[in-house]
Amino acid sequence: MSQRDNLVYIDSQPALLAAVNQLQPTLREVLLLCDVEELGYRDIALILDIPISTVTSRISDARDTLCQLLILQHRKSQ
């Protein structure tokens, strides 16, 4: 199980929201469109007028960054 897979088990909505709010706006918007609004990559690309490859890259970067931010938050709270 990867660190990213562990995000499913987060039980602190405030911690998750704080981490999402720390993301760069370009990363936050694709992550929210994908994971909250449940839009497909093609739809996100059309909405944001960017290539699908950029959507893919940004979603990956957003998830990796979010994971790192949550790990840091967890370590600080211990």
mmCIF file of N, CA, C and O in Angstrom:
data_model
loop_
_atom_site.group_PDB
_atom_site.id
_atom_site.type_symbol
_atom_site.label_atom_id
_atom_site.label_comp_id
_atom_site.label_asym_id
_atom_site.label_seq_id
_atom_site.Cartn_x
_atom_site.Cartn_y
_atom_site.Cartn_z
ATOM 1 N N MET A 1 0.848 -1.179 0.000
ATOM 2 C CA MET A 1 0.000 0.000 0.000
ATOM 3 C C MET A 1 0.894 1.243 0.000
ATOM 4 O O MET A 1 1.784 1.379 0.819
ATOM 5 N N SER A 2 0.636 2.163 -0.919
ATOM 6 C CA SER A 2 1.436 3.377 -1.007
ATOM 7 C C SER A 2 0.930 4.416 -0.014
ATOM 8 O O SER A 2 -0.154 4.285 0.554
ATOM 9 N N GLN A 3 1.732 5.464 0.160
ATOM 10 C CA GLN A 3 1.309 6.541 1.050
ATOM 11 C C GLN A 3 0.022 7.171 0.543
ATOM 12 O O GLN A 3 -0.843 7.537 1.318
ATOM 13 N N ARG A 4 -0.091 7.275 -0.779
ATOM 14 C CA ARG A 4 -1.282 7.881 -1.359
ATOM 15 C C ARG A 4 -2.522 7.064 -1.015
ATOM 16 O O ARG A 4 -3.583 7.613 -0.766
ATOM 17 N N ASP A 5 -2.404 5.742 -0.991
ATOM 18 C CA ASP A 5 -3.536 4.890 -0.649
ATOM 19 C C ASP A 5 -4.022 5.143 0.771
ATOM 20 O O ASP A 5 -5.197 4.975 1.067
ATOM 21 N N ASN A 6 -3.130 5.547 1.642
ATOM 22 C CA ASN A 6 -3.497 5.810 3.029
ATOM 23 C C ASN A 6 -4.400 7.025 3.182
ATOM 24 O O ASN A 6 -5.043 7.196 4.209
ATOM 25 N N LEU A 7 -4.464 7.881 2.178
ATOM 26 C CA LEU A 7 -5.318 9.061 2.262
ATOM 27 C C LEU A 7 -6.780 8.687 2.428
ATOM 28 O O LEU A 7 -7.555 9.437 2.993
ATOM 29 N N VAL A 8 -7.152 7.526 1.964
ATOM 30 C CA VAL A 8 -8.527 7.068 2.082
ATOM 31 C C VAL A 8 -8.930 6.949 3.543
ATOM 32 O O VAL A 8 -10.093 7.119 3.888
ATOM 33 N N TYR A 9 -7.990 6.714 4.421
ATOM 34 C CA TYR A 9 -8.288 6.461 5.825
ATOM 35 C C TYR A 9 -8.229 7.701 6.710
ATOM 36 O O TYR A 9 -8.353 7.594 7.911
ATOM 37 N N ILE A 10 -8.063 8.856 6.119
ATOM 38 C CA ILE A 10 -8.001 10.085 6.919
ATOM 39 C C ILE A 10 -9.379 10.357 7.515
ATOM 40 O O ILE A 10 -10.378 10.383 6.806
ATOM 41 N N ASP A 11 -9.405 10.553 8.817
ATOM 42 C CA ASP A 11 -10.691 10.795 9.464
ATOM 43 C C ASP A 11 -10.831 12.241 9.931
ATOM 44 O O ASP A 11 -11.779 12.575 10.620
ATOM 45 N N SER A 12 -9.912 13.100 9.554
ATOM 46 C CA SER A 12 -9.957 14.487 9.978
ATOM 47 C C SER A 12 -10.237 15.397 8.786
ATOM 48 O O SER A 12 -9.339 15.740 8.030
ATOM 49 N N GLN A 13 -11.486 15.764 8.631
ATOM 50 C CA GLN A 13 -11.851 16.642 7.526
ATOM 51 C C GLN A 13 -11.129 17.990 7.626
ATOM 52 O O GLN A 13 -10.667 18.494 6.605
ATOM 53 N N PRO A 14 -10.998 18.595 8.821
ATOM 54 C CA PRO A 14 -10.262 19.856 8.893
ATOM 55 C C PRO A 14 -8.810 19.728 8.409
ATOM 56 O O PRO A 14 -8.304 20.622 7.730
ATOM 57 N N ALA A 15 -8.147 18.632 8.737
ATOM 58 C CA ALA A 15 -6.764 18.436 8.284
ATOM 59 C C ALA A 15 -6.708 18.313 6.771
ATOM 60 O O ALA A 15 -5.823 18.878 6.118
ATOM 61 N N LEU A 16 -7.651 17.589 6.196
ATOM 62 C CA LEU A 16 -7.696 17.424 4.750
ATOM 63 C C LEU A 16 -7.973 18.759 4.059
ATOM 64 O O LEU A 16 -7.303 19.116 3.093
ATOM 65 N N LEU A 17 -8.938 19.510 4.572
ATOM 66 C CA LEU A 17 -9.249 20.809 3.985
ATOM 67 C C LEU A 17 -8.078 21.773 4.093
ATOM 68 O O LEU A 17 -7.794 22.525 3.157
ATOM 69 N N ALA A 18 -7.396 21.757 5.216
ATOM 70 C CA ALA A 18 -6.231 22.623 5.382
ATOM 71 C C ALA A 18 -5.147 22.275 4.371
ATOM 72 O O ALA A 18 -4.524 23.162 3.777
ATOM 73 N N ALA A 19 -4.929 20.991 4.156
ATOM 74 C CA ALA A 19 -3.921 20.555 3.194
ATOM 75 C C ALA A 19 -4.332 20.925 1.769
ATOM 76 O O ALA A 19 -3.508 21.416 0.991
ATOM 77 N N VAL A 20 -5.584 20.724 1.426
ATOM 78 C CA VAL A 20 -6.064 21.086 0.081
ATOM 79 C C VAL A 20 -5.899 22.581 -0.148
ATOM 80 O O VAL A 20 -5.478 23.015 -1.227
ATOM 81 N N ASN A 21 -6.194 23.381 0.863
ATOM 82 C CA ASN A 21 -6.065 24.830 0.727
ATOM 83 C C ASN A 21 -4.618 25.289 0.567
ATOM 84 O O ASN A 21 -4.381 26.404 0.114
ATOM 85 N N GLN A 22 -3.672 24.461 0.943
ATOM 86 C CA GLN A 22 -2.259 24.798 0.774
ATOM 87 C C GLN A 22 -1.734 24.499 -0.634
ATOM 88 O O GLN A 22 -0.651 24.936 -0.990
ATOM 89 N N LEU A 23 -2.506 23.755 -1.409
ATOM 90 C CA LEU A 23 -2.075 23.440 -2.769
ATOM 91 C C LEU A 23 -2.064 24.693 -3.635
ATOM 92 O O LEU A 23 -2.869 25.608 -3.434
ATOM 93 N N GLN A 24 -1.183 24.703 -4.620
ATOM 94 C CA GLN A 24 -1.195 25.783 -5.606
ATOM 95 C C GLN A 24 -2.564 25.774 -6.286
ATOM 96 O O GLN A 24 -3.141 24.705 -6.512
ATOM 97 N N PRO A 25 -3.094 26.945 -6.636
ATOM 98 C CA PRO A 25 -4.423 27.002 -7.247
ATOM 99 C C PRO A 25 -4.586 26.105 -8.477
ATOM 100 O O PRO A 25 -5.640 25.483 -8.641
ATOM 101 N N THR A 26 -3.571 26.009 -9.323
ATOM 102 C CA THR A 26 -3.700 25.170 -10.523
ATOM 103 C C THR A 26 -3.807 23.693 -10.163
ATOM 104 O O THR A 26 -4.484 22.937 -10.858
ATOM 105 N N LEU A 27 -3.159 23.293 -9.084
ATOM 106 C CA LEU A 27 -3.255 21.904 -8.635
ATOM 107 C C LEU A 27 -4.577 21.659 -7.922
ATOM 108 O O LEU A 27 -5.220 20.626 -8.117
ATOM 109 N N ARG A 28 -4.972 22.620 -7.112
ATOM 110 C CA ARG A 28 -6.221 22.478 -6.347
ATOM 111 C C ARG A 28 -7.419 22.365 -7.288
ATOM 112 O O ARG A 28 -8.293 21.520 -7.104
ATOM 113 N N GLU A 29 -7.457 23.187 -8.347
ATOM 114 C CA GLU A 29 -8.626 23.175 -9.217
ATOM 115 C C GLU A 29 -8.793 21.839 -9.944
ATOM 116 O O GLU A 29 -9.910 21.324 -10.027
ATOM 117 N N VAL A 30 -7.695 21.253 -10.438
ATOM 118 C CA VAL A 30 -7.847 19.964 -11.128
ATOM 119 C C VAL A 30 -8.195 18.851 -10.146
ATOM 120 O O VAL A 30 -8.989 17.969 -10.465
ATOM 121 N N LEU A 31 -7.629 18.904 -8.961
ATOM 122 C CA LEU A 31 -7.926 17.884 -7.951
ATOM 123 C C LEU A 31 -9.405 17.930 -7.558
ATOM 124 O O LEU A 31 -10.068 16.899 -7.472
ATOM 125 N N LEU A 32 -9.926 19.116 -7.335
ATOM 126 C CA LEU A 32 -11.329 19.258 -6.947
ATOM 127 C C LEU A 32 -12.264 18.854 -8.082
ATOM 128 O O LEU A 32 -13.274 18.180 -7.844
ATOM 129 N N LEU A 33 -11.931 19.239 -9.305
ATOM 130 C CA LEU A 33 -12.764 18.850 -10.441
ATOM 131 C C LEU A 33 -12.783 17.333 -10.622
ATOM 132 O O LEU A 33 -13.820 16.748 -10.932
ATOM 133 N N CYS A 34 -11.648 16.703 -10.393
ATOM 134 C CA CYS A 34 -11.538 15.260 -10.575
ATOM 135 C C CYS A 34 -12.138 14.487 -9.403
ATOM 136 O O CYS A 34 -12.990 13.616 -9.593
ATOM 137 N N ASP A 35 -11.699 14.802 -8.196
ATOM 138 C CA ASP A 35 -12.034 13.971 -7.039
ATOM 139 C C ASP A 35 -13.291 14.404 -6.293
ATOM 140 O O ASP A 35 -13.900 13.585 -5.601
ATOM 141 N N VAL A 36 -13.681 15.654 -6.413
ATOM 142 C CA VAL A 36 -14.903 16.116 -5.743
ATOM 143 C C VAL A 36 -16.063 16.160 -6.736
ATOM 144 O O VAL A 36 -17.128 15.600 -6.483
ATOM 145 N N GLU A 37 -15.831 16.815 -7.869
ATOM 146 C CA GLU A 37 -16.880 16.920 -8.884
ATOM 147 C C GLU A 37 -16.988 15.656 -9.733
ATOM 148 O O GLU A 37 -17.953 15.485 -10.474
ATOM 149 N N GLU A 38 -15.987 14.784 -9.634
ATOM 150 C CA GLU A 38 -15.942 13.503 -10.339
ATOM 151 C C GLU A 38 -16.024 13.644 -11.859
ATOM 152 O O GLU A 38 -16.662 12.849 -12.545
ATOM 153 N N LEU A 39 -15.346 14.673 -12.379
ATOM 154 C CA LEU A 39 -15.274 14.864 -13.821
ATOM 155 C C LEU A 39 -14.135 14.041 -14.390
ATOM 156 O O LEU A 39 -13.129 13.805 -13.729
ATOM 157 N N GLY A 40 -14.280 13.628 -15.628
ATOM 158 C CA GLY A 40 -13.222 12.907 -16.313
ATOM 159 C C GLY A 40 -12.135 13.859 -16.792
ATOM 160 O O GLY A 40 -12.345 15.076 -16.894
ATOM 161 N N TYR A 41 -10.986 13.300 -17.099
ATOM 162 C CA TYR A 41 -9.851 14.114 -17.524
ATOM 163 C C TYR A 41 -10.177 14.934 -18.763
ATOM 164 O O TYR A 41 -9.778 16.092 -18.876
ATOM 165 N N ARG A 42 -10.880 14.351 -19.720
ATOM 166 C CA ARG A 42 -11.235 15.076 -20.945
ATOM 167 C C ARG A 42 -12.123 16.283 -20.623
ATOM 168 O O ARG A 42 -11.918 17.378 -21.155
ATOM 169 N N ASP A 43 -13.096 16.094 -19.729
ATOM 170 C CA ASP A 43 -13.976 17.206 -19.353
ATOM 171 C C ASP A 43 -13.197 18.306 -18.637
ATOM 172 O O ASP A 43 -13.426 19.492 -18.874
ATOM 173 N N ILE A 44 -12.288 17.911 -17.769
ATOM 174 C CA ILE A 44 -11.466 18.894 -17.061
ATOM 175 C C ILE A 44 -10.622 19.681 -18.052
ATOM 176 O O ILE A 44 -10.513 20.915 -17.966
ATOM 177 N N ALA A 45 -10.039 18.977 -19.014
ATOM 178 C CA ALA A 45 -9.228 19.645 -20.036
ATOM 179 C C ALA A 45 -10.059 20.662 -20.814
ATOM 180 O O ALA A 45 -9.584 21.766 -21.099
ATOM 181 N N LEU A 46 -11.285 20.297 -21.154
ATOM 182 C CA LEU A 46 -12.162 21.225 -21.885
ATOM 183 C C LEU A 46 -12.535 22.433 -21.027
ATOM 184 O O LEU A 46 -12.506 23.569 -21.497
ATOM 185 N N ILE A 47 -12.880 22.190 -19.779
ATOM 186 C CA ILE A 47 -13.276 23.277 -18.879
ATOM 187 C C ILE A 47 -12.131 24.265 -18.675
ATOM 188 O O ILE A 47 -12.328 25.487 -18.703
ATOM 189 N N LEU A 48 -10.921 23.729 -18.445
ATOM 190 C CA LEU A 48 -9.776 24.592 -18.145
ATOM 191 C C LEU A 48 -9.006 25.012 -19.387
ATOM 192 O O LEU A 48 -8.061 25.806 -19.286
ATOM 193 N N ASP A 49 -9.401 24.480 -20.543
ATOM 194 C CA ASP A 49 -8.746 24.787 -21.813
ATOM 195 C C ASP A 49 -7.247 24.480 -21.756
ATOM 196 O O ASP A 49 -6.404 25.327 -22.077
ATOM 197 N N ILE A 50 -6.953 23.262 -21.306
ATOM 198 C CA ILE A 50 -5.577 22.771 -21.231
ATOM 199 C C ILE A 50 -5.540 21.355 -21.808
ATOM 200 O O ILE A 50 -6.568 20.680 -21.849
ATOM 201 N N PRO A 51 -4.358 20.892 -22.232
ATOM 202 C CA PRO A 51 -4.261 19.532 -22.762
ATOM 203 C C PRO A 51 -4.527 18.482 -21.676
ATOM 204 O O PRO A 51 -4.276 18.706 -20.486
ATOM 205 N N ILE A 52 -5.032 17.327 -22.102
ATOM 206 C CA ILE A 52 -5.279 16.225 -21.168
ATOM 207 C C ILE A 52 -3.989 15.827 -20.460
ATOM 208 O O ILE A 52 -4.008 15.493 -19.269
ATOM 209 N N SER A 53 -2.871 15.880 -21.160
ATOM 210 C CA SER A 53 -1.595 15.526 -20.524
ATOM 211 C C SER A 53 -1.278 16.464 -19.362
ATOM 212 O O SER A 53 -0.707 16.038 -18.356
ATOM 213 N N THR A 54 -1.673 17.713 -19.480
ATOM 214 C CA THR A 54 -1.470 18.671 -18.383
ATOM 215 C C THR A 54 -2.383 18.335 -17.215
ATOM 216 O O THR A 54 -1.977 18.411 -16.049
ATOM 217 N N VAL A 55 -3.613 17.950 -17.518
ATOM 218 C CA VAL A 55 -4.550 17.528 -16.466
ATOM 219 C C VAL A 55 -3.962 16.342 -15.710
ATOM 220 O O VAL A 55 -3.917 16.336 -14.477
ATOM 221 N N THR A 56 -3.503 15.352 -16.448
ATOM 222 C CA THR A 56 -2.922 14.154 -15.840
ATOM 223 C C THR A 56 -1.751 14.509 -14.937
ATOM 224 O O THR A 56 -1.658 14.040 -13.798
ATOM 225 N N SER A 57 -0.868 15.338 -15.436
ATOM 226 C CA SER A 57 0.313 15.744 -14.675
ATOM 227 C C SER A 57 -0.068 16.515 -13.413
ATOM 228 O O SER A 57 0.457 16.261 -12.332
ATOM 229 N N ARG A 58 -1.002 17.441 -13.554
ATOM 230 C CA ARG A 58 -1.408 18.256 -12.400
ATOM 231 C C ARG A 58 -2.118 17.428 -11.333
ATOM 232 O O ARG A 58 -1.907 17.645 -10.133
ATOM 233 N N ILE A 59 -2.940 16.496 -11.758
ATOM 234 C CA ILE A 59 -3.627 15.643 -10.773
ATOM 235 C C ILE A 59 -2.610 14.803 -10.015
ATOM 236 O O ILE A 59 -2.686 14.681 -8.788
ATOM 237 N N SER A 60 -1.667 14.254 -10.726
ATOM 238 C CA SER A 60 -0.620 13.464 -10.071
ATOM 239 C C SER A 60 0.178 14.332 -9.094
ATOM 240 O O SER A 60 0.417 13.936 -7.951
ATOM 241 N N ASP A 61 0.579 15.518 -9.544
ATOM 242 C CA ASP A 61 1.328 16.434 -8.674
ATOM 243 C C ASP A 61 0.499 16.843 -7.463
ATOM 244 O O ASP A 61 1.010 16.925 -6.342
ATOM 245 N N ALA A 62 -0.789 17.100 -7.681
ATOM 246 C CA ALA A 62 -1.666 17.517 -6.581
ATOM 247 C C ALA A 62 -1.791 16.419 -5.540
ATOM 248 O O ALA A 62 -1.704 16.681 -4.330
ATOM 249 N N ARG A 63 -1.978 15.202 -5.990
ATOM 250 C CA ARG A 63 -2.116 14.085 -5.045
ATOM 251 C C ARG A 63 -0.820 13.828 -4.294
ATOM 252 O O ARG A 63 -0.842 13.566 -3.082
ATOM 253 N N ASP A 64 0.310 13.904 -4.987
ATOM 254 C CA ASP A 64 1.600 13.720 -4.315
ATOM 255 C C ASP A 64 1.846 14.817 -3.279
ATOM 256 O O ASP A 64 2.276 14.539 -2.158
ATOM 257 N N THR A 65 1.556 16.056 -3.661
ATOM 258 C CA THR A 65 1.757 17.190 -2.746
ATOM 259 C C THR A 65 0.812 17.092 -1.561
ATOM 260 O O THR A 65 1.215 17.321 -0.411
ATOM 261 N N LEU A 66 -0.435 16.740 -1.818
ATOM 262 C CA LEU A 66 -1.413 16.584 -0.739
ATOM 263 C C LEU A 66 -0.962 15.518 0.250
ATOM 264 O O LEU A 66 -1.044 15.708 1.465
ATOM 265 N N CYS A 67 -0.467 14.429 -0.272
ATOM 266 C CA CYS A 67 0.033 13.348 0.575
ATOM 267 C C CYS A 67 1.163 13.854 1.474
ATOM 268 O O CYS A 67 1.157 13.602 2.682
ATOM 269 N N GLN A 68 2.106 14.572 0.896
ATOM 270 C CA GLN A 68 3.232 15.091 1.680
ATOM 271 C C GLN A 68 2.764 16.088 2.739
ATOM 272 O O GLN A 68 3.253 16.082 3.871
ATOM 273 N N LEU A 69 1.826 16.948 2.383
ATOM 274 C CA LEU A 69 1.296 17.915 3.349
ATOM 275 C C LEU A 69 0.603 17.211 4.512
ATOM 276 O O LEU A 69 0.752 17.608 5.674
ATOM 277 N N LEU A 70 -0.143 16.160 4.216
ATOM 278 C CA LEU A 70 -0.837 15.424 5.277
ATOM 279 C C LEU A 70 0.139 14.663 6.163
ATOM 280 O O LEU A 70 -0.062 14.579 7.380
ATOM 281 N N ILE A 71 1.185 14.149 5.591
ATOM 282 C CA ILE A 71 2.217 13.490 6.385
ATOM 283 C C ILE A 71 2.865 14.476 7.335
ATOM 284 O O ILE A 71 3.055 14.189 8.524
ATOM 285 N N LEU A 72 3.178 15.674 6.833
ATOM 286 C CA LEU A 72 3.772 16.714 7.688
ATOM 287 C C LEU A 72 2.814 17.101 8.808
ATOM 288 O O LEU A 72 3.237 17.263 9.965
ATOM 289 N N GLN A 73 1.540 17.272 8.480
ATOM 290 C CA GLN A 73 0.553 17.612 9.509
ATOM 291 C C GLN A 73 0.469 16.532 10.574
ATOM 292 O O GLN A 73 0.408 16.824 11.763
ATOM 293 N N HIS A 74 0.487 15.284 10.132
ATOM 294 C CA HIS A 74 0.397 14.160 11.062
ATOM 295 C C HIS A 74 1.603 14.138 12.007
ATOM 296 O O HIS A 74 1.465 13.935 13.204
ATOM 297 N N ARG A 75 2.782 14.365 11.446
ATOM 298 C CA ARG A 75 4.000 14.360 12.276
ATOM 299 C C ARG A 75 3.997 15.500 13.287
ATOM 300 O O ARG A 75 4.433 15.339 14.415
ATOM 301 N N LYS A 76 3.478 16.658 12.876
ATOM 302 C CA LYS A 76 3.414 17.810 13.784
ATOM 303 C C LYS A 76 2.425 17.588 14.914
ATOM 304 O O LYS A 76 2.601 18.097 16.009
ATOM 305 N N SER A 77 1.383 16.806 14.653
ATOM 306 C CA SER A 77 0.348 16.599 15.669
ATOM 307 C C SER A 77 0.711 15.511 16.675
ATOM 308 O O SER A 77 0.024 15.335 17.670
ATOM 309 N N GLN A 78 1.787 14.778 16.412
ATOM 310 C CA GLN A 78 2.161 13.699 17.334
ATOM 311 C C GLN A 78 3.029 14.206 18.448
ATOM 312 O O GLN A 78 3.747 15.065 18.468
#
